[in-house]
mmCIF file of C-alpha atoms in Angstrom:
data_model
loop_
_atom_site.group_PDB
_atom_site.id
_atom_site.type_symbol
_atom_site.label_atom_id
_atom_site.label_comp_id
_atom_site.label_asym_id
_atom_site.label_seq_id
_atom_site.Cartn_x
_atom_site.Cartn_y
_atom_site.Cartn_z
ATOM 1 C CA MET R 28 -12.580 -12.328 -25.451
ATOM 2 C CA ILE R 29 -10.616 -9.813 -27.811
ATOM 3 C CA GLU R 30 -7.376 -8.153 -26.608
ATOM 4 C CA ASN R 31 -5.176 -5.642 -28.198
ATOM 5 C CA GLU R 32 -3.204 -2.454 -26.512
ATOM 6 C CA VAL R 33 -6.419 -0.149 -27.024
ATOM 7 C CA LEU R 34 -8.508 -2.214 -24.819
ATOM 8 C CA LYS R 35 -5.690 -3.067 -22.445
ATOM 9 C CA ALA R 36 -4.938 1.316 -22.202
ATOM 10 C CA ILE R 37 -8.859 0.909 -21.436
ATOM 11 C CA HIS R 38 -9.234 -2.136 -19.236
ATOM 12 C CA ASN R 39 -5.389 -0.859 -17.562
ATOM 13 C CA ARG R 40 -6.011 2.836 -16.788
ATOM 14 C CA ARG R 41 -6.656 4.708 -13.255
ATOM 15 C CA SER R 42 -7.017 7.578 -12.108
ATOM 16 C CA THR R 43 -3.996 8.508 -10.691
ATOM 17 C CA ARG R 44 -4.194 10.617 -7.264
ATOM 18 C CA LYS R 45 -0.745 11.362 -6.237
ATOM 19 C CA PHE R 46 2.596 12.059 -8.697
ATOM 20 C CA THR R 47 5.965 12.210 -8.327
ATOM 21 C CA ASP R 48 6.783 16.169 -8.654
ATOM 22 C CA GLN R 49 8.595 15.007 -11.676
ATOM 23 C CA GLN R 50 7.407 18.019 -14.773
ATOM 24 C CA ILE R 51 6.331 15.794 -18.459
ATOM 25 C CA SER R 52 8.851 16.297 -21.270
ATOM 26 C CA CYS R 53 7.863 18.837 -23.862
ATOM 27 C CA GLU R 54 7.063 16.179 -26.178
ATOM 28 C CA GLN R 55 5.055 14.088 -23.970
ATOM 29 C CA LEU R 56 2.116 17.220 -22.682
ATOM 30 C CA ASP R 57 2.542 18.043 -27.174
ATOM 31 C CA VAL R 58 1.517 13.875 -27.806
ATOM 32 C CA LEU R 59 -0.490 15.006 -25.016
ATOM 33 C CA LEU R 60 -2.733 17.793 -27.067
ATOM 34 C CA ASN R 61 -2.377 16.233 -30.051
ATOM 35 C CA ALA R 62 -4.668 13.499 -28.779
ATOM 36 C CA ALA R 63 -6.934 15.112 -27.366
ATOM 37 C CA ILE R 64 -8.023 17.429 -30.999
ATOM 38 C CA TRP R 65 -8.128 14.758 -32.466
ATOM 39 C CA ALA R 66 -10.941 13.756 -30.313
ATOM 40 C CA PRO R 67 -14.737 13.487 -31.482
ATOM 41 C CA SER R 68 -16.539 16.759 -31.817
ATOM 42 C CA GLY R 69 -20.224 17.246 -31.890
ATOM 43 C CA GLY R 70 -20.610 18.710 -35.516
ATOM 44 C CA ASN R 71 -16.175 18.457 -35.835
ATOM 45 C CA ASN R 72 -17.255 21.661 -34.449
ATOM 46 C CA GLN R 73 -13.585 21.564 -32.293
ATOM 47 C CA SER R 74 -14.639 24.239 -30.129
ATOM 48 C CA TRP R 75 -13.044 23.700 -27.461
ATOM 49 C CA LEU R 76 -9.547 24.632 -25.895
ATOM 50 C CA PHE R 77 -7.254 23.404 -24.380
ATOM 51 C CA THR R 78 -4.451 25.728 -21.953
ATOM 52 C CA ALA R 79 -1.622 23.781 -20.435
ATOM 53 C CA ILE R 80 -0.022 25.294 -17.204
ATOM 54 C CA GLN R 81 3.678 23.483 -15.942
ATOM 55 C CA ASN R 82 4.526 26.570 -14.119
ATOM 56 C CA GLN R 83 4.238 25.454 -10.250
ATOM 57 C CA SER R 84 3.506 29.298 -9.410
ATOM 58 C CA VAL R 85 1.158 29.426 -11.741
ATOM 59 C CA LEU R 86 -0.341 26.662 -10.402
ATOM 60 C CA ASN R 87 -0.083 27.104 -6.762
ATOM 61 C CA ARG R 88 -1.993 30.934 -7.472
ATOM 62 C CA LEU R 89 -4.442 29.165 -9.098
ATOM 63 C CA ASN R 90 -4.474 26.336 -6.165
ATOM 64 C CA GLU R 91 -5.324 29.204 -3.563
ATOM 65 C CA VAL R 92 -7.878 31.352 -5.678
ATOM 66 C CA VAL R 93 -9.973 27.761 -5.931
ATOM 67 C CA ARG R 94 -9.639 27.767 -1.906
ATOM 68 C CA LYS R 95 -11.366 30.762 -1.689
ATOM 69 C CA ALA R 96 -14.092 30.006 -4.205
ATOM 70 C CA PHE R 97 -15.408 27.491 -2.279
ATOM 71 C CA GLU R 98 -15.577 29.203 1.121
ATOM 72 C CA THR R 99 -18.942 31.056 -0.683
ATOM 73 C CA TYR R 100 -19.701 27.425 -3.283
ATOM 74 C CA VAL R 101 -22.435 25.829 -1.884
ATOM 75 C CA PRO R 102 -23.190 22.436 -4.573
ATOM 76 C CA ASP R 103 -26.333 22.426 -5.713
ATOM 77 C CA ASP R 104 -27.083 18.859 -6.253
ATOM 78 C CA ASP R 105 -26.203 16.423 -3.310
ATOM 79 C CA TYR R 106 -23.185 14.954 -6.020
ATOM 80 C CA PRO R 107 -20.786 14.167 -2.536
ATOM 81 C CA GLY R 108 -17.491 15.268 -3.899
ATOM 82 C CA LYS R 109 -18.450 18.441 -3.995
ATOM 83 C CA HIS R 110 -19.250 18.639 -0.891
ATOM 84 C CA ASN R 111 -16.021 16.923 -0.159
ATOM 85 C CA ALA R 112 -14.522 19.334 -1.217
ATOM 86 C CA LYS R 113 -15.593 22.575 -0.457
ATOM 87 C CA VAL R 114 -15.211 20.864 3.056
ATOM 88 C CA SER R 115 -11.725 19.294 1.620
ATOM 89 C CA SER R 116 -10.598 22.744 0.879
ATOM 90 C CA GLN R 117 -10.702 24.083 4.254
ATOM 91 C CA LYS R 118 -7.659 20.963 4.623
ATOM 92 C CA ASP R 119 -3.992 22.869 5.484
ATOM 93 C CA ASP R 120 -2.523 21.065 2.419
ATOM 94 C CA TYR R 121 -5.683 20.723 0.009
ATOM 95 C CA CYS R 122 -5.096 20.716 -3.619
ATOM 96 C CA PHE R 123 -7.318 20.177 -5.797
ATOM 97 C CA TYR R 124 -5.424 18.836 -8.985
ATOM 98 C CA MET R 125 -3.547 16.429 -6.284
ATOM 99 C CA ASN R 126 0.243 18.089 -6.215
ATOM 100 C CA ALA R 127 0.040 17.188 -10.144
ATOM 101 C CA PRO R 128 2.885 19.080 -12.557
ATOM 102 C CA THR R 129 0.389 19.416 -15.533
ATOM 103 C CA LEU R 130 -2.890 20.388 -15.826
ATOM 104 C CA ILE R 131 -5.063 20.799 -18.842
ATOM 105 C CA ILE R 132 -8.128 23.237 -18.549
ATOM 106 C CA ALA R 133 -11.349 22.489 -21.504
ATOM 107 C CA SER R 134 -12.862 25.312 -21.774
ATOM 108 C CA ASN R 135 -15.548 26.310 -24.709
ATOM 109 C CA VAL R 136 -18.271 27.957 -26.674
ATOM 110 C CA PRO R 137 -20.292 29.217 -24.799
ATOM 111 C CA ASN R 138 -23.607 28.513 -25.561
ATOM 112 C CA TYR R 139 -23.335 24.981 -27.162
ATOM 113 C CA GLU R 140 -24.812 21.445 -26.056
ATOM 114 C CA ASN R 141 -22.471 19.923 -26.418
ATOM 115 C CA ALA R 142 -19.848 20.967 -24.990
ATOM 116 C CA MET R 143 -19.235 18.989 -21.817
ATOM 117 C CA ALA R 144 -19.356 16.515 -24.033
ATOM 118 C CA ASP R 145 -16.618 17.060 -26.590
ATOM 119 C CA CYS R 146 -14.608 18.138 -23.685
ATOM 120 C CA SER R 147 -14.557 14.675 -21.876
ATOM 121 C CA LEU R 148 -13.701 13.182 -25.452
ATOM 122 C CA ALA R 149 -11.247 15.055 -25.716
ATOM 123 C CA LEU R 150 -10.264 14.617 -22.052
ATOM 124 C CA GLN R 151 -10.624 10.890 -22.349
ATOM 125 C CA ASN R 152 -8.030 10.758 -25.394
ATOM 126 C CA ILE R 153 -5.250 12.333 -23.000
ATOM 127 C CA PHE R 154 -6.154 9.867 -20.504
ATOM 128 C CA LEU R 155 -5.095 6.711 -22.890
ATOM 129 C CA ALA R 156 -2.117 9.117 -24.168
ATOM 130 C CA ALA R 157 -1.587 8.951 -20.663
ATOM 131 C CA TYR R 158 -1.769 5.636 -19.951
ATOM 132 C CA SER R 159 0.205 4.032 -23.377
ATOM 133 C CA MET R 160 3.430 6.799 -22.804
ATOM 134 C CA GLY R 161 3.008 5.552 -18.665
ATOM 135 C CA LEU R 162 2.221 8.949 -16.784
ATOM 136 C CA GLY R 163 -1.157 9.279 -14.655
ATOM 137 C CA SER R 164 -3.663 10.916 -15.311
ATOM 138 C CA CYS R 165 -6.767 11.952 -13.355
ATOM 139 C CA TYR R 166 -10.027 14.142 -14.409
ATOM 140 C CA VAL R 167 -10.431 16.972 -11.840
ATOM 141 C CA ASN R 168 -14.465 18.659 -11.473
ATOM 142 C CA GLN R 169 -13.203 21.136 -9.245
ATOM 143 C CA LEU R 170 -13.152 23.982 -12.407
ATOM 144 C CA HIS R 171 -15.896 23.279 -13.268
ATOM 145 C CA TRP R 172 -17.643 23.862 -10.193
ATOM 146 C CA LEU R 173 -16.891 27.090 -9.550
ATOM 147 C CA ARG R 174 -17.589 28.530 -13.071
ATOM 148 C CA ASP R 175 -19.844 30.734 -12.179
ATOM 149 C CA SER R 176 -17.235 32.105 -9.748
ATOM 150 C CA LEU R 177 -15.901 35.639 -10.475
ATOM 151 C CA SER R 178 -12.177 35.691 -8.700
ATOM 152 C CA VAL R 179 -11.988 32.545 -10.927
ATOM 153 C CA ARG R 180 -13.272 33.134 -13.756
ATOM 154 C CA GLU R 181 -10.790 36.441 -14.132
ATOM 155 C CA TYR R 182 -7.845 33.958 -13.073
ATOM 156 C CA LEU R 183 -8.436 32.031 -15.827
ATOM 157 C CA PHE R 184 -8.591 35.063 -18.055
ATOM 158 C CA THR R 185 -5.708 36.078 -17.263
ATOM 159 C CA LEU R 186 -4.156 32.657 -18.170
ATOM 160 C CA GLY R 187 -5.441 32.997 -21.886
ATOM 161 C CA ILE R 188 -9.295 31.320 -21.523
ATOM 162 C CA PRO R 189 -11.940 33.721 -22.830
ATOM 163 C CA MET R 190 -14.402 34.805 -20.130
ATOM 164 C CA GLU R 191 -17.077 33.376 -22.356
ATOM 165 C CA HIS R 192 -16.664 30.543 -22.396
ATOM 166 C CA THR R 193 -17.674 27.606 -20.293
ATOM 167 C CA ILE R 194 -15.154 25.387 -17.896
ATOM 168 C CA CYS R 195 -15.612 22.123 -18.743
ATOM 169 C CA SER R 196 -13.015 19.469 -16.867
ATOM 170 C CA SER R 197 -9.214 19.259 -15.542
ATOM 171 C CA ALA R 198 -7.068 16.895 -16.489
ATOM 172 C CA ALA R 199 -4.320 16.623 -13.758
ATOM 173 C CA ILE R 200 -1.001 14.493 -15.577
ATOM 174 C CA GLY R 201 2.620 13.105 -14.163
ATOM 175 C CA TYR R 202 3.958 10.235 -12.651
ATOM 176 C CA ILE R 203 2.703 8.092 -10.841
ATOM 177 C CA ASP R 204 4.534 8.366 -7.508
ATOM 178 C CA ILE R 205 1.332 5.676 -5.467
ATOM 179 C CA PRO R 206 -0.170 3.592 -7.763
ATOM 180 C CA SER R 207 -4.228 3.161 -8.044
ATOM 181 C CA VAL R 208 -6.211 -0.054 -7.716
ATOM 182 C CA ALA R 209 -8.680 -0.835 -10.268
ATOM 183 C CA PRO R 210 -12.085 -0.074 -8.540
ATOM 184 C CA LYS R 211 -14.516 -3.820 -9.325
ATOM 185 C CA ARG R 212 -16.996 -3.472 -11.760
ATOM 186 C CA LYS R 213 -21.235 -3.145 -10.219
ATOM 187 C CA GLU R 214 -22.412 -4.673 -12.090
ATOM 188 C CA SER R 215 -26.959 -4.702 -13.546
ATOM 189 C CA THR R 216 -25.334 -1.127 -16.246
ATOM 190 C CA ILE R 217 -25.409 -3.428 -18.720
ATOM 191 C CA ASN R 218 -28.309 -3.377 -21.325
ATOM 192 C CA ILE R 219 -28.445 -5.523 -24.807
ATOM 193 C CA ILE R 220 -31.846 -5.283 -27.365
ATOM 194 C CA SER R 221 -31.412 -8.669 -29.619
#
């Protein structure tokens, strides 16, 4: 099998759900954000916005806003993660970004069909770059699920995220406290027509 540094990163990167308190460096954050903006985007629009939060009091406040928003949140489908997040959000120790010291929020312009795809590609770049620097990362959906919550949107607006932007997803970033194990790959997920 062909193996190189990129493929090693793809195969070995894991979603981290337990981070240390140590903050990443300014240089590391710059590398991650630079990796994001080099992702492909539909029509080369590059219409995304990446908002990095490293201020603990801001992260704590955002977590409280999210917890409160989940009280009235009604999941719009049967995805178990949404239902589990609503239940978990009522626990005293709930933290939607898993207490990572850095949270990067990806948002995009309204009425743009490729908004989620573009931001997801950029977040994948962030995750692979984080792995290459020995950092942990995790894709976080909660802000996307709560993107229509007025209280969430108002608080994000105070952080510089335009009210009209769609909130695509987020990346929790930090040093790994407890490594995650690799889940087994499902079978029958590849179809080759030759």
